[in-house]
Every structure is written in structure tokens, then in C-alpha cells.
Coordinates of C-alpha atoms and ligand atoms in Angstrom, one line a residue:
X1 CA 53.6 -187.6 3.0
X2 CA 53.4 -191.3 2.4
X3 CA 55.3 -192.1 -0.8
X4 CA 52.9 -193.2 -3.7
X5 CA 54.4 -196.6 -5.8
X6 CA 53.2 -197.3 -9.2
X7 CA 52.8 -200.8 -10.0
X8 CA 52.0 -202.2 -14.1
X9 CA 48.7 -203.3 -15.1
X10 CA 49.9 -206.9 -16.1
X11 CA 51.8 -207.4 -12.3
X12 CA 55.3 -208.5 -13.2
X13 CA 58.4 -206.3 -12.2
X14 CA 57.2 -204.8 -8.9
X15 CA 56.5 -201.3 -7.5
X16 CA 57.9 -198.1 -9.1
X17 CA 58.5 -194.4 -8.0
X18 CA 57.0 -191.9 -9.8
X19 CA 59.8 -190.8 -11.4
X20 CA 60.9 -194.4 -12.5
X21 CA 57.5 -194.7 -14.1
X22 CA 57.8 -191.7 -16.2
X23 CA 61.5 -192.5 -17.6
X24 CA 59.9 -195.9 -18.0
X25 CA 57.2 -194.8 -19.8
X26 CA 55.6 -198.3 -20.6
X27 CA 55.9 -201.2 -17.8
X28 CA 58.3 -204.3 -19.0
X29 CA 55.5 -206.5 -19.3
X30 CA 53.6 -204.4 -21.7
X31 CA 51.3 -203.5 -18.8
X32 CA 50.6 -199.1 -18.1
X33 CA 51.7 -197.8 -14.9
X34 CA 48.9 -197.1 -12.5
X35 CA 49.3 -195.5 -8.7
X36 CA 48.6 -197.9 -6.2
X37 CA 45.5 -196.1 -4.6
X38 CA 44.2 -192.4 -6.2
X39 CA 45.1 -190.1 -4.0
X40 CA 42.2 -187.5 -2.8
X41 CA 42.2 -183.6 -3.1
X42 CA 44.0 -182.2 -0.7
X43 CA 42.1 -179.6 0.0
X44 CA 38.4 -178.0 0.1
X45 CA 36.7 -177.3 -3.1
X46 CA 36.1 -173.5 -2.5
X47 CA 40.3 -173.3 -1.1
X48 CA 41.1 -174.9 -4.4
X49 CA 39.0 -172.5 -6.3
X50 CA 40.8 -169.8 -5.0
X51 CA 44.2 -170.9 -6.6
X52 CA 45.7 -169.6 -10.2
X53 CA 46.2 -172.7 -12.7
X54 CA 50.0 -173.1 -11.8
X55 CA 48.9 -173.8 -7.9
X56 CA 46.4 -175.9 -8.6
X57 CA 48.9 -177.9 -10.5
X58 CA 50.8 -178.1 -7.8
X59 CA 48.4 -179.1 -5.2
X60 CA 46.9 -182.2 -7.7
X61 CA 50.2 -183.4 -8.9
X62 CA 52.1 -183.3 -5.5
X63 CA 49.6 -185.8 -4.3
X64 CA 50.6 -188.3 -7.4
X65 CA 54.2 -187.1 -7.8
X66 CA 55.5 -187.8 -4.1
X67 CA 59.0 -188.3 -4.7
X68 CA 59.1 -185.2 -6.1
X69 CA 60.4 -182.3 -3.7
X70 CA 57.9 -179.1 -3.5
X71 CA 61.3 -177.2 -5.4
X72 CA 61.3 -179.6 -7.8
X73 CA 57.9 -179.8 -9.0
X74 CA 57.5 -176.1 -8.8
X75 CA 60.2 -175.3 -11.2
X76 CA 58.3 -177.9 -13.4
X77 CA 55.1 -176.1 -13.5
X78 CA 56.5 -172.3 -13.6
X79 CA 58.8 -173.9 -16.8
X80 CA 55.8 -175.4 -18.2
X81 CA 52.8 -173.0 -17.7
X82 CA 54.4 -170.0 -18.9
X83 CA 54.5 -167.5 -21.6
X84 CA 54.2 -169.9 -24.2
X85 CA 50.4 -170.2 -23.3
X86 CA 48.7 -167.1 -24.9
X87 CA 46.0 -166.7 -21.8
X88 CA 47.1 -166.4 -18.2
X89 CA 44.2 -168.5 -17.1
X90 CA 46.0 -171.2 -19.1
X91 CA 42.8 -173.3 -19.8
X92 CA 40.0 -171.1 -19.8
X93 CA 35.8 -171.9 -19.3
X94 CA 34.1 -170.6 -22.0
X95 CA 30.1 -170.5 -22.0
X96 CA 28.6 -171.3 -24.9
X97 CA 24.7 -172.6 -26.0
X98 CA 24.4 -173.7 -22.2
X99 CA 27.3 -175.7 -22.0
X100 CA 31.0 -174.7 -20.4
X101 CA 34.0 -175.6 -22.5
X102 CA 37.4 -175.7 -21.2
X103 CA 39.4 -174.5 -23.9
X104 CA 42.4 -176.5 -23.7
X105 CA 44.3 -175.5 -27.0
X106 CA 46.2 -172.4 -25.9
X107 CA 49.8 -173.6 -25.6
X108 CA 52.5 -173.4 -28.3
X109 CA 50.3 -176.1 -30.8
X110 CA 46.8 -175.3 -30.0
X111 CA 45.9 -178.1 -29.1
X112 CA 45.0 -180.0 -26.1
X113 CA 48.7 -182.0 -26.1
X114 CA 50.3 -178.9 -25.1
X115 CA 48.8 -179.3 -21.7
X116 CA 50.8 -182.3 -21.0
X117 CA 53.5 -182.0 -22.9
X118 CA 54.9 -178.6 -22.2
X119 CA 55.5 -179.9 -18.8
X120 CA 56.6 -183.6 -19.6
X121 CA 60.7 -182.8 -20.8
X122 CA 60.5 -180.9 -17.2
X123 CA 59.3 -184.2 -15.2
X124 CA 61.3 -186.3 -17.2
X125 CA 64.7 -184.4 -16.6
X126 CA 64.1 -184.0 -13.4
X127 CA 63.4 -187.9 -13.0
X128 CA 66.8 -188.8 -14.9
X129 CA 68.3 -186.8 -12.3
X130 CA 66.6 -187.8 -9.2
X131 CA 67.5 -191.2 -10.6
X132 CA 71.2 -190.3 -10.9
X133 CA 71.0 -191.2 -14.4
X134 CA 73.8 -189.3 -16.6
X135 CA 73.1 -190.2 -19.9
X136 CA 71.4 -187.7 -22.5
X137 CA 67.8 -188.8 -22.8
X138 CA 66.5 -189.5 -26.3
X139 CA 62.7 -189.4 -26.9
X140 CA 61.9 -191.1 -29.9
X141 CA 58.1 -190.6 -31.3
X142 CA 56.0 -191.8 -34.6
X143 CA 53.5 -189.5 -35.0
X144 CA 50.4 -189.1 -37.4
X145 CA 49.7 -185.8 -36.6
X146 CA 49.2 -183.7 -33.3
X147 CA 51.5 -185.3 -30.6
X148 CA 54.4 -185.0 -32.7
X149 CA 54.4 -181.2 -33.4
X150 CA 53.3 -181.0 -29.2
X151 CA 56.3 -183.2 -28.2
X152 CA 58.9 -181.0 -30.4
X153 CA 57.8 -177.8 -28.7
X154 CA 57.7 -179.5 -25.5
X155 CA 61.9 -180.8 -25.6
X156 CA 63.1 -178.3 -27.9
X157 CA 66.0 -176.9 -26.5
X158 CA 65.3 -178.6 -23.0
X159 CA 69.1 -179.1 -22.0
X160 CA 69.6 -183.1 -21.8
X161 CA 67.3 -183.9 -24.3
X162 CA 67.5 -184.6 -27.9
X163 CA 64.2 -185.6 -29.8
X164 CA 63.7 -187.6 -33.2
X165 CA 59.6 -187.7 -34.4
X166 CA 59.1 -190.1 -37.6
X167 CA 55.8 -189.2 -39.5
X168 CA 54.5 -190.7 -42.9
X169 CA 55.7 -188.7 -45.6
X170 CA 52.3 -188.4 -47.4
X171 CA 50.2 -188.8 -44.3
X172 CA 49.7 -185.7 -42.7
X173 CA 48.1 -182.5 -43.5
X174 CA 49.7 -179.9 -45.0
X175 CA 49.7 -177.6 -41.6
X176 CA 50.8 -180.4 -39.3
X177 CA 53.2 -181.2 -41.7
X178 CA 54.4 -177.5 -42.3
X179 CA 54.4 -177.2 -38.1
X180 CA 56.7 -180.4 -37.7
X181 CA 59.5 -179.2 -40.5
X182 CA 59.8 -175.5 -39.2
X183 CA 60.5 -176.7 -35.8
X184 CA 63.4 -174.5 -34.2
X185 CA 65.8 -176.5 -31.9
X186 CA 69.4 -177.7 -32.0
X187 CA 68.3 -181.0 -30.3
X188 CA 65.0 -181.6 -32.7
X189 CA 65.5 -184.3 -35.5
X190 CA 62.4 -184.3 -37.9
X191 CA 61.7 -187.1 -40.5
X192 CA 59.5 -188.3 -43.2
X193 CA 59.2 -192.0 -43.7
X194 CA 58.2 -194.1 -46.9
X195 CA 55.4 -195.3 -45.5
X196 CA 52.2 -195.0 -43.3
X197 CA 51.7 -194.3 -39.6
X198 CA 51.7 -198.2 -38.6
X199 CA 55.3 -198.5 -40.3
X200 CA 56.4 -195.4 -38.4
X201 CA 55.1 -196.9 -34.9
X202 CA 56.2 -200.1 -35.5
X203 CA 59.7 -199.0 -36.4
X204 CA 60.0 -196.7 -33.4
X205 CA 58.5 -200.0 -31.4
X206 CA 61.4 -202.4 -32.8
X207 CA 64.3 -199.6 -31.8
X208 CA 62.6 -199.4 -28.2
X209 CA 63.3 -202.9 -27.8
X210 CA 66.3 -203.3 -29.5
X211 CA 68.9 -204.3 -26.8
X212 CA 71.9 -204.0 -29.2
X213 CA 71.2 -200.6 -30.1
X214 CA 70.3 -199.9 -25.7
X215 CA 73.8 -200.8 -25.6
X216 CA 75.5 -199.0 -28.1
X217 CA 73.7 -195.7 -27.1
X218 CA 74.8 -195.9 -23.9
X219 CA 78.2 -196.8 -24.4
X220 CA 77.4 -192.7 -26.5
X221 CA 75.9 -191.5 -23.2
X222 CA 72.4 -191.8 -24.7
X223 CA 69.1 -193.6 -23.6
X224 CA 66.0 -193.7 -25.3
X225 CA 62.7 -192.6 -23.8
X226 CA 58.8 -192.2 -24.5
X227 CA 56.5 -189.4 -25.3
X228 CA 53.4 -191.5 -25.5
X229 CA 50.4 -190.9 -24.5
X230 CA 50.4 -194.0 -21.7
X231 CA 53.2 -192.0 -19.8
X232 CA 52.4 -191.3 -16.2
X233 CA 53.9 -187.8 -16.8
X234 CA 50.9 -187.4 -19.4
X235 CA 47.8 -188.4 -17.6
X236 CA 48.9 -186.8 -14.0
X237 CA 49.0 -183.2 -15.1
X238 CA 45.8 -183.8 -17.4
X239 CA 43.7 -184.5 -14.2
X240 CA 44.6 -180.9 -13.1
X241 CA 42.6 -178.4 -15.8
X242 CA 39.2 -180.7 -14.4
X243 CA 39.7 -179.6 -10.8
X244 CA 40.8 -176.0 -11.9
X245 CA 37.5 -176.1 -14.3
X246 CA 35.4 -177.0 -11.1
X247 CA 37.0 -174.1 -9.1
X248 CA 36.5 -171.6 -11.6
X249 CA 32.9 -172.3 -11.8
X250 CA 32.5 -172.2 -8.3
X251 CA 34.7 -169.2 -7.9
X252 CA 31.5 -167.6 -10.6
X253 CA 29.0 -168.8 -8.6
X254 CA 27.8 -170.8 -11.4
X255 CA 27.8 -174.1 -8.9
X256 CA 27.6 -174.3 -5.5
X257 CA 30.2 -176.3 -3.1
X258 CA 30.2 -179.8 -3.7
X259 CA 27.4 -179.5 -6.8
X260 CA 27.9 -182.1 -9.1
X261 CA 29.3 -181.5 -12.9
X262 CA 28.6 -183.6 -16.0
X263 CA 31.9 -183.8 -18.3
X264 CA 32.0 -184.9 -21.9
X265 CA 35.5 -185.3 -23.4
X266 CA 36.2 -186.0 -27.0
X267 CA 38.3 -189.3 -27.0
X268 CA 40.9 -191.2 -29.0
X269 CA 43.2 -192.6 -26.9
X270 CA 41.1 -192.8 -23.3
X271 CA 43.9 -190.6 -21.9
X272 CA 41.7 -187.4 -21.5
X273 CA 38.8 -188.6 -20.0
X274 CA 40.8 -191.2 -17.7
X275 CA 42.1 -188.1 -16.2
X276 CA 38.5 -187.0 -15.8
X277 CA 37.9 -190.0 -13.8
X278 CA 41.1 -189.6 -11.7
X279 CA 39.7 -186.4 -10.9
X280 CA 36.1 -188.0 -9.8
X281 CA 38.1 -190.3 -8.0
X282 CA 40.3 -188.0 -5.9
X283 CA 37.1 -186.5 -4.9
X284 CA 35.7 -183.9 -7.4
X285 CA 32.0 -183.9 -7.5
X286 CA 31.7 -185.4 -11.4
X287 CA 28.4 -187.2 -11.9
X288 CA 29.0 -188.6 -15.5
X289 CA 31.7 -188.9 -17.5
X290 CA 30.4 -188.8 -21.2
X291 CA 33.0 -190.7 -23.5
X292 CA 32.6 -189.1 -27.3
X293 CA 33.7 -190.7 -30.4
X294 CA 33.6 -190.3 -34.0
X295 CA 32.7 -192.6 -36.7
X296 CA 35.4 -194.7 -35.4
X297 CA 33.4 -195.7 -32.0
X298 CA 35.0 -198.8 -31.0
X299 CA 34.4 -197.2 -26.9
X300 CA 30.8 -196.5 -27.7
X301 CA 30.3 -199.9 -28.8
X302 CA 32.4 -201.1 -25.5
X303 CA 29.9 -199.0 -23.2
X304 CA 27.2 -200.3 -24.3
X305 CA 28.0 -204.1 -24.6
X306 CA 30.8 -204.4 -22.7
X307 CA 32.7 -206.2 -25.8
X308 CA 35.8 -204.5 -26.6
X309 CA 36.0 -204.9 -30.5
X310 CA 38.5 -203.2 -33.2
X311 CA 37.8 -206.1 -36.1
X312 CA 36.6 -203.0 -38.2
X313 CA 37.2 -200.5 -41.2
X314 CA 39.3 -197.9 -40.0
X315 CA 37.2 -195.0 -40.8
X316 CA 39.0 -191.3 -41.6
X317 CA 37.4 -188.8 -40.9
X318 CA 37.0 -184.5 -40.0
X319 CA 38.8 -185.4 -36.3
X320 CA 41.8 -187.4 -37.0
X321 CA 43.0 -187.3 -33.7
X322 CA 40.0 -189.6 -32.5
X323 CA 40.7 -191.7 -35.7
X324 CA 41.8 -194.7 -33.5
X325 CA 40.7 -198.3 -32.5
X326 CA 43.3 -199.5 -30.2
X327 CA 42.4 -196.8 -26.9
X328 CA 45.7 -197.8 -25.4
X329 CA 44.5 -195.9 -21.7
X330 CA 41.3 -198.1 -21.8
X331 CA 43.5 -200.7 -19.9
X332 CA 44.0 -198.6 -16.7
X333 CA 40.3 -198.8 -16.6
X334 CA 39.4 -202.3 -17.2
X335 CA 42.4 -203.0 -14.3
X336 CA 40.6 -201.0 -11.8
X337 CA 37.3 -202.2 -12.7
X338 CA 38.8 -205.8 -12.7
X339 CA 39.5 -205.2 -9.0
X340 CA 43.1 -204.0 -9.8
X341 CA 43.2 -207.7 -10.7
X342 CA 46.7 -208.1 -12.9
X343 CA 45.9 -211.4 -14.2
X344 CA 42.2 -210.8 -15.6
X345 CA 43.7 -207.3 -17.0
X346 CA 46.6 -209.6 -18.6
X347 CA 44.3 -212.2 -19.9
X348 CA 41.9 -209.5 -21.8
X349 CA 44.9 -207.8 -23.1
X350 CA 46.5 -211.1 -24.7
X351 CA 43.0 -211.6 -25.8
X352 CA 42.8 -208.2 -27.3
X353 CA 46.3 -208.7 -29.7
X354 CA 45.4 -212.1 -30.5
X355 CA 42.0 -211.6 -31.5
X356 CA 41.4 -208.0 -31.5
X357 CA 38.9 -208.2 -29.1
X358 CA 37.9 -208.8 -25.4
X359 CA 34.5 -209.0 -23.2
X360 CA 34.7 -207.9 -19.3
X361 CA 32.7 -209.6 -17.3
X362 CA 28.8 -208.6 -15.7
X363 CA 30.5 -207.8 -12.7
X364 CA 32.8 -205.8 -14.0
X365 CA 30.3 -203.8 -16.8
X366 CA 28.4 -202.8 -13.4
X367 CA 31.2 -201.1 -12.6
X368 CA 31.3 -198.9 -15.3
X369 CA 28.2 -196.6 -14.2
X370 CA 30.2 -193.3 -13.8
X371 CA 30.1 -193.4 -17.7
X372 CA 27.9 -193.1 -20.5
X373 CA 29.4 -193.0 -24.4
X374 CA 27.9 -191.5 -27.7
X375 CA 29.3 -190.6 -31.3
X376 CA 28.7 -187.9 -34.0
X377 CA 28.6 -188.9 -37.5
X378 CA 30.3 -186.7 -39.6
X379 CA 27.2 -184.9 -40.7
X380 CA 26.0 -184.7 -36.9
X381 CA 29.7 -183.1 -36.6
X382 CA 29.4 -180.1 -38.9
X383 CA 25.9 -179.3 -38.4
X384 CA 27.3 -179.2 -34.4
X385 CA 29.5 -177.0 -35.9
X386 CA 27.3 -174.7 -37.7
X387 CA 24.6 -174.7 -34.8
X388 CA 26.6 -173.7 -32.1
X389 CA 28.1 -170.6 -34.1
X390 CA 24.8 -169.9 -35.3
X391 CA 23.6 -169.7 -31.7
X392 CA 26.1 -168.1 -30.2
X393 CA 28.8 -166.6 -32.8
X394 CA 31.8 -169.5 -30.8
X395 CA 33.8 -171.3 -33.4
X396 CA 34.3 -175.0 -32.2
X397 CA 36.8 -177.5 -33.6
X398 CA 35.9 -180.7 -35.1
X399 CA 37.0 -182.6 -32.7
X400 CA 35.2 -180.6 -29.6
X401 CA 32.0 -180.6 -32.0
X402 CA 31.9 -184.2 -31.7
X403 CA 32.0 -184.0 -28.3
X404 CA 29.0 -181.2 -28.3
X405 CA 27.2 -182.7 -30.4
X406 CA 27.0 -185.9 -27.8
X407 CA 26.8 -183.7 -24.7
X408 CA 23.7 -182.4 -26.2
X409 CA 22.1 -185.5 -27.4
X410 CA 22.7 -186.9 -23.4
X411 CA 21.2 -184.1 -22.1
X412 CA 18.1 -184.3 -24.4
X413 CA 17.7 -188.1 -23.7
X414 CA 18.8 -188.1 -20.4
X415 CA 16.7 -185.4 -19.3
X416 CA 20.1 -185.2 -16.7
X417 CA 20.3 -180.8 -16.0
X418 CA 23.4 -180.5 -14.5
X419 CA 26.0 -178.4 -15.7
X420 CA 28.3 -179.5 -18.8
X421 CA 31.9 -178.9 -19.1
X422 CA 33.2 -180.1 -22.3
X423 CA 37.2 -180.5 -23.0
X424 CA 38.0 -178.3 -26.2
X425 CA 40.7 -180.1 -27.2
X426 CA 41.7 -178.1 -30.5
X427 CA 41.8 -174.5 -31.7
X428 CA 39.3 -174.5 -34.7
X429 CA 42.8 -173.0 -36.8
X430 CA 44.1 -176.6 -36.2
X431 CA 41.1 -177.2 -38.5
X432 CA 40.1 -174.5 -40.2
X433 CA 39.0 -176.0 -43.5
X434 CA 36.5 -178.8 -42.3
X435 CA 35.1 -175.9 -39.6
X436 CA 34.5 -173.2 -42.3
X437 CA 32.9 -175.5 -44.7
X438 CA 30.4 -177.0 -41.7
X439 CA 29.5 -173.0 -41.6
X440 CA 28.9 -172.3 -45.3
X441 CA 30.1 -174.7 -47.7
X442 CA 31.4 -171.3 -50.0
X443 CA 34.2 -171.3 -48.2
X444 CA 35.4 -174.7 -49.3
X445 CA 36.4 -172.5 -52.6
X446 CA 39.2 -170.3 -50.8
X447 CA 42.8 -171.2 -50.1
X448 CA 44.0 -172.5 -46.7
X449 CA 45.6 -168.7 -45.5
X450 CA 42.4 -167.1 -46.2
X451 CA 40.4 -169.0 -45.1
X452 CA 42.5 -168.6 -41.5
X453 CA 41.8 -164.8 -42.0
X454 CA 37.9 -165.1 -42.8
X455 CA 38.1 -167.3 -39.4
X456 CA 39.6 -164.6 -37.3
X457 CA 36.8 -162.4 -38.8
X458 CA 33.7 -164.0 -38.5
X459 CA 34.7 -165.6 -34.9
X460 CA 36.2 -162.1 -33.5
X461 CA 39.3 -164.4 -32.2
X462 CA 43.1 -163.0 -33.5
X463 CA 44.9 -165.9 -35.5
X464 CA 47.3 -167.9 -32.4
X465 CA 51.0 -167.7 -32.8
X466 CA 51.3 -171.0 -33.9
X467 CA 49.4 -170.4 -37.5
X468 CA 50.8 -167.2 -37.7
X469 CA 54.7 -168.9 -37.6
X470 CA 53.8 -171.5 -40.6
X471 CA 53.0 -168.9 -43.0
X472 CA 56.2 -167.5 -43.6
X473 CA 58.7 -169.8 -41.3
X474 CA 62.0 -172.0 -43.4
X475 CA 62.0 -175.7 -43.5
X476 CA 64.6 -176.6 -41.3
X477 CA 64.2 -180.3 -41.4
X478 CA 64.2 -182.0 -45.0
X479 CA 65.0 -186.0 -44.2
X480 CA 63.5 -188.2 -45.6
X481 CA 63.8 -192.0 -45.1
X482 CA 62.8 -195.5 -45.8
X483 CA 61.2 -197.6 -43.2
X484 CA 64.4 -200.1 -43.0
X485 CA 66.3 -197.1 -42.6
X486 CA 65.0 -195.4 -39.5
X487 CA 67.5 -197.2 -37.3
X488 CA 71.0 -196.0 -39.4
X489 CA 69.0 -192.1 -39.3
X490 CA 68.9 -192.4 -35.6
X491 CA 72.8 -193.5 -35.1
X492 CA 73.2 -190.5 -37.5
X493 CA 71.6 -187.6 -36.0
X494 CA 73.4 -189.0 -32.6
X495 CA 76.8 -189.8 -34.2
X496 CA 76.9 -193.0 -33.9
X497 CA 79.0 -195.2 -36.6
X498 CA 76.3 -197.1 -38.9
Ligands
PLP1 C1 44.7 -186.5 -28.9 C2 43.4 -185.7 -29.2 C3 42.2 -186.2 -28.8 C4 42.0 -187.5 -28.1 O1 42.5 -187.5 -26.8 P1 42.8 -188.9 -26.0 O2 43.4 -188.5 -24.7 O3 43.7 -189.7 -26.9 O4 41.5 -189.6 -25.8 C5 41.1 -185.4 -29.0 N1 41.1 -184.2 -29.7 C6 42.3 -183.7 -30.1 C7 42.4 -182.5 -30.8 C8 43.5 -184.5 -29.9 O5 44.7 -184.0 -30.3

């Protein structure tokens, strides 16, 4: 097989490998990584329908991963996609109110970051070795929430790996807060910062680019590494559960060979539905790709103008992990649809943190056809909320609602009858107060354990692992820190002298 390079967005510092983009993470000019061509499938629809979730991993991600030996990656995938999902299906298509939605909250966290991240620590040892790297990899991560909690259960107790996640002290919710502290692991360092999620970020930023620190942690045996979301060894096993959704609805005779699928995804960071669109692009038949936001709809606006703008209150709101106005992944598609142009990417990007904003070009708007975006209100979320379970008896998350809510609008606008998968990107336990109150706003009364049990009733689902764990598991980590002082706590948990 020809071997794949990755090259940066912005087009300084050449062509990577694979595995040099994931240890990389982010590109030295600020740029994202992106494959020089998308591969295609490499193999028919119906053959690939035929194949458990693990082989279908394997068949997408050899095709981006070529430097990769089959050995390799397969250990990978059989360490990722294990017991520590609770379905053997691994992302399962659930019908619902005329819609499919590929449940993708079954790993250790329930929610969608699992899919990734359970198999990232995997990709990235393996790329530290491939690259004859000998140091102990260190992933440092500020979190406001969700990846986090994902990233610990991915590295914890992955040998060569130590990792050190920085959240605001008073600016998480009680459960994420409670999953982050109880997290088992010799090589998981947990801490709260004075301060909010932009001081946590921007201190993790200034250590990634400190070059004295670079060098006194590898003169420890220690180099630092990213979890983020813009990590090659994120999207890539992301494009997988669409191609395995496909199969399993042709496998049910629900669509016929080569049918085309609509796909709505509920987005934050564009990482979810970019894999959507890797997927169209390696050949799966997807007719639109529906981008869902919340209040905060920064990409609905984008879609429909073309202007790019995040000079605007930062809304919070019942789906915090789409609380965002910089979509870092956005960039991989204004590069493509640039013409992989580096220097019109680079120019829209310095625009972008000068000005918060950007405009792409007629040209380049025409391009942008495969997609269509909406956004719920936070009224329009609950009542999706309430409807759906009304209808049908399914719980939904917030987050998936507001992606329900849009597929539904499109399809009543649009008139467009082809079949809907949407990504369910969090268990409704991740979220079980703002879903029970959508239902019946009674339940807003009870305490946050009972309302998890009147959940597992009225849904017929058993409580996952993960909520069940919280209730009654020690707080193992207890630091807590000033901003200025997240550099000396790093040197610390690695024993390094302050
Ligand atoms: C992260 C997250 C999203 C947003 O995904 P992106 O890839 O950032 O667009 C949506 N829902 C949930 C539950 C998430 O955790």
C-alpha cells in the first residue's frame, strides 16, 4: 500500500507519517494535520456490512494509518474495543420516531469521547515506538468537562504513559467533577485550578510551548503530548462508527446497496461531523451532512453566510459540550474547500485570532453543498426531549436532542425522505437532570441519585457502570492549585526539582 503523508493546514514544516502526526498532535505552525488525499473504502458496501465493529476499524483506519503494520493496528483496536464498552456491537443503531441513532456513549464515560479515546494511548504508544522514541510520554489536558474524564480512562495505567488533566475548580458539574477525582491509576494526576476553563487552556498552552521545561523533561526521560480533539488519532477512528452505521443498516435491509443516508451530528468542536465527511469522501453514500448547534450557533451562522464569526456572548446552556465558539476542526474544512490552498487557510486563520472572524470566498461557499446547519433553542431542546419519549418511550440526551430536534426540522422543510442517522453522543445519565426535567418538570424536586434510578425506570435502560462507580467510589485526587502554579505541580507529580 502506498504510504499516506500528512501535511499541516498552514504549509510550513513538510510532510509527516501518520504516526509523527499523532505524537505531534498540532502542526508547528499552528496549522491541523490533514492526509494528503482521503483515501476510499477498501471494500464493497455489502462486504463491509458483513464485518463486526473491531474489523471495520480495521479496514477504515488501515487505509489512513499506513505506516502502521496490520499487527500493530490490530492490537490497537482489540485493546481499545473491548470489555470496557458494555454492548458488543460497540456503537449500536437504535430506531427511534423514524430516525436511526447511533448510540455512541457506551464506553467507560458514556459519552461519545470514549470512541476515540479508548483507542488513542494505544496509537500513540505505538507511534513513540515506531518512532524509536524512549522517553515516557506525558499528555497534558485542560478540560471543562467531558474529554477530561474520557482521556483518564483512556491512559490510565497504559504502560509509558503518565497523564495530568487541569479543570476549573468551580466549573464543572458535580458528576464530571466526581468522575475526574475517583479516577483509578498510578500514572493519572488530577487537578483543580483557581480559575475558569480559558485559564486552564491557556496554562496547558504556555507549558506546551515552553522550551525550557521540553528540555528539562527530557533530560527526566519525559515528553509532553496532546489529547485534543485536533489529533489525527481522534478524527481517524471517528470516521469508522459512520461506515459501520451504514453496514448495519444495510445488513437490516433497512437500505439497499449504495442508497444514500442523511446524517445529523450534534457539534461543538467540528471533529464529529468532519469524520462524517471523511466518511462521504472515502466513498460512503451520505447525501447531507446536517451540522447541529445549540444556542451557541456560530457554524449555523457560517453555513448560511459564509462569515465565520465568534464576536458574541458565550451562551451556557443544557449541552455544554457544544458550548463553544472557536470549532477548532472547522479549519480542515475551509483548507479543503480552499483547494487545499495553505496560504488562503493561513490568511483566514490569522484573520480569525486577530479579529475573531473570517469570510471564505463565493467560490469556496459553493463548495460547501454536502451540508446544511440548524440549532435548537433551549426550549426546542427539551420539548425534543419530551416528544421523542412521549412517542416512543427512548430517553435522548441533551446534546443528541439538539441534534433531533434539527434532523426533524430538515426533514420537514426539506421535504428530503431519506433515511436519518443521528450521532448520540451522550448517555442521557451524563445528564440526567436537564433530561428528567424536559419530561416532567416534578422531577426537578428530587436529588441527583434518584433521579438516576427514576431514569432507569421510566426508560427500561440499567444505570451504566460509569454512574454506578461515582456513587460510592473515594476521592483519590484532592490538588488543588493556582493558575501560576500549574507549571511547579507538573515538575511535582514527575519529580522534577521546582
Ligand atoms: C464533545 C461533544 C460533542 C461535540 O463534538 P465535536 O466533535 O466537538 O463537534 C457533542 N456532544 C457531546 C456529548 C460531546 O461530549
Amino acid at each position: 500500500m502506498a504510504e499516506l503523508l500528512y501535511e499541516s493546514t498552514r504549509g510550513a514544516g513538510g510532510k509527516v507519517t501518520a504516526s509523527q502526526a499523532i505524537l505531534k498532535g498540532l502542526a508547528e505552525d499552528g496549522g491541523l494535520f490533514v492526509p494528503e488525499t482521503i483515501p476510499a473504502l477498501p471494500m464493497s458496501l455489502r462486504e463491509l456490512s458483513q464485518l463486526s465493529y473491531q474489523d471495520t476499524a480495521f479496514a477504515v483506519m488501515k487505509q489512513f494509518l499506513t505506516d502502521f503494520t496490520d499487527e500493530e493496528l490490530r492490537s490497537c483496536i482489540t485493546n481499545a474495543y473491548d470489555e470496557k464498552f458494555d454492548t458488543k456491537e460497540i456503537a449500536p443503531l437504535k430506531e427511534a420516531d423514524g430516525s436511526y441513532y447511533l448510540e455512541l456513549f457506551h464506553g467507560s464515560t458514556i459519552a461519545f469521547k470514549d470512541m476515540a479515546l479508548s483507542i488513542l494511548p494505544y496509537l500513540m504508544v505505538t507511534s513513540a515506538k515506531k518512532n524509536q522514541i524512549k522517553n515516557e510520554i506525558v499528555i497534558l489536558t485542560a478540560t471543562s468537562g467531558d474529554t477530561g474524564k474520557a482521556a483518564l480512562a483512556g491512559f490510565a495505567d497504559v504502560p509509558g504513559t503518565k497523564i495530568i488533566v487541569f479543570y476549573p475548580k468551580d466549573g464543572v458539574s458535580p458528576i464530571q467533577k466526581k468522575q475526574m477525582v475517583t479516577q483509578k491509576g498510578a500514572n493519572t494526576f488530577v487537578v483543580g485550578i483557581h480559575g475558569n476553563f480559558d485559564d486552564a487552556q491557556s496554562g496547558v498552552k504556555a507549558m506546551f510551548g515552553d522550551k525550557e521545561l521540553a528540555a528539562e523533561l527530557d533530560s527526566h526521560g519525559y515528553q509532553f503530548s496532546s489529547a485534543n480533539s485536533i489529533n489525527i488519532g481522534r478524527l481517524v477512528p471517528q470516521v469508522v462508527y459512520y461506515v459501520y452505521a451504514y453496514g448495519q443498516l444495510l445488513k437490516k435491509g433497512v437500505i439497499t446497496e449504495g442508497e444514500e443516508i442523511n446524517v445529523t451530528v450534534p457539534t461543538g468542536n467540528f471533529g464529529n461531523i468532519l469524520a462524517a465527511y471523511y466518511a462521504k469522501l472515502m466513498g460512503l453514500p451520505i447525501g447531507k451532512l446536517i451540522c447541529a448547534s445549540n444556542e451557541n450557533k456560530v457554524l449555523f451562522d457560517f453555513f448560511q453566510t459564509g462569515a465565520y464569526d465568534r464576536n458574541r456572548e458565550f451562551l451556557l446552556t443544557s449541552s455544554p459540550s457544544m458550548d463553544i465558539l472557536i470549532s477548532s476542526n472547522l479549519e480542515r474544512l475551509v483548507y479543503r474547500i480552499a483547494g487545499s490552498d495553505a496560504g488562503k487557510d493561513a490568511a483566514l486563520m490569522k484573520s480569525l485570532s486577530e479579529t475573531g472572524r473570517y469570510e471564505i470566498t463565493d467560490e469556496m461557499r459553493a463548495q460547501l453543498s454536502d451540508f446544511c446547519g440548524g440549532f435548537a433553542s433551549e426550549e426546542e431542546t427539551a420539548k425534543e426531549i419530551k416528544t421523542v419519549y412521549e412517542n416512543t418511550g427512548y430517553v435522548i440526551d441533551t446534546h443528541t436532542a439538539v441534534a433531533s430536534f434539527v434532523a426533524r426540522s430538515y426533514r420537514k422543510t426539506s421535504g428530503d425522505r431519506k433515511k436519518m442517522v443521528i450521532a448520540s453522543t451522550a448517555s442521557p445519565y451524563k445528564f440526567t437532570r436537564s433530561v428528567m426535567k424536559a419530561i416532567d418538570a416534578k422531577y426537578d424536586e428530587m436529588e441527583d441519585f434518584a433521579l438516576v434510578d427514576v431514569l432507569s425506570e421510566i426508560s427500561g435502560t440499567a444505570v451504566p457502570a460509569a454512574i454506578e462507580e461515582i456513587r460510592t467510589a473515594p476521592v483519590l485526587h484532592k490538588t488543588v492549585c493556582e493558575t501560576a502554579e500549574m507549571k511547579n505541580t507538573v515538575k511535582a507529580f514527575l519529580g522534577i526539582e521546582a
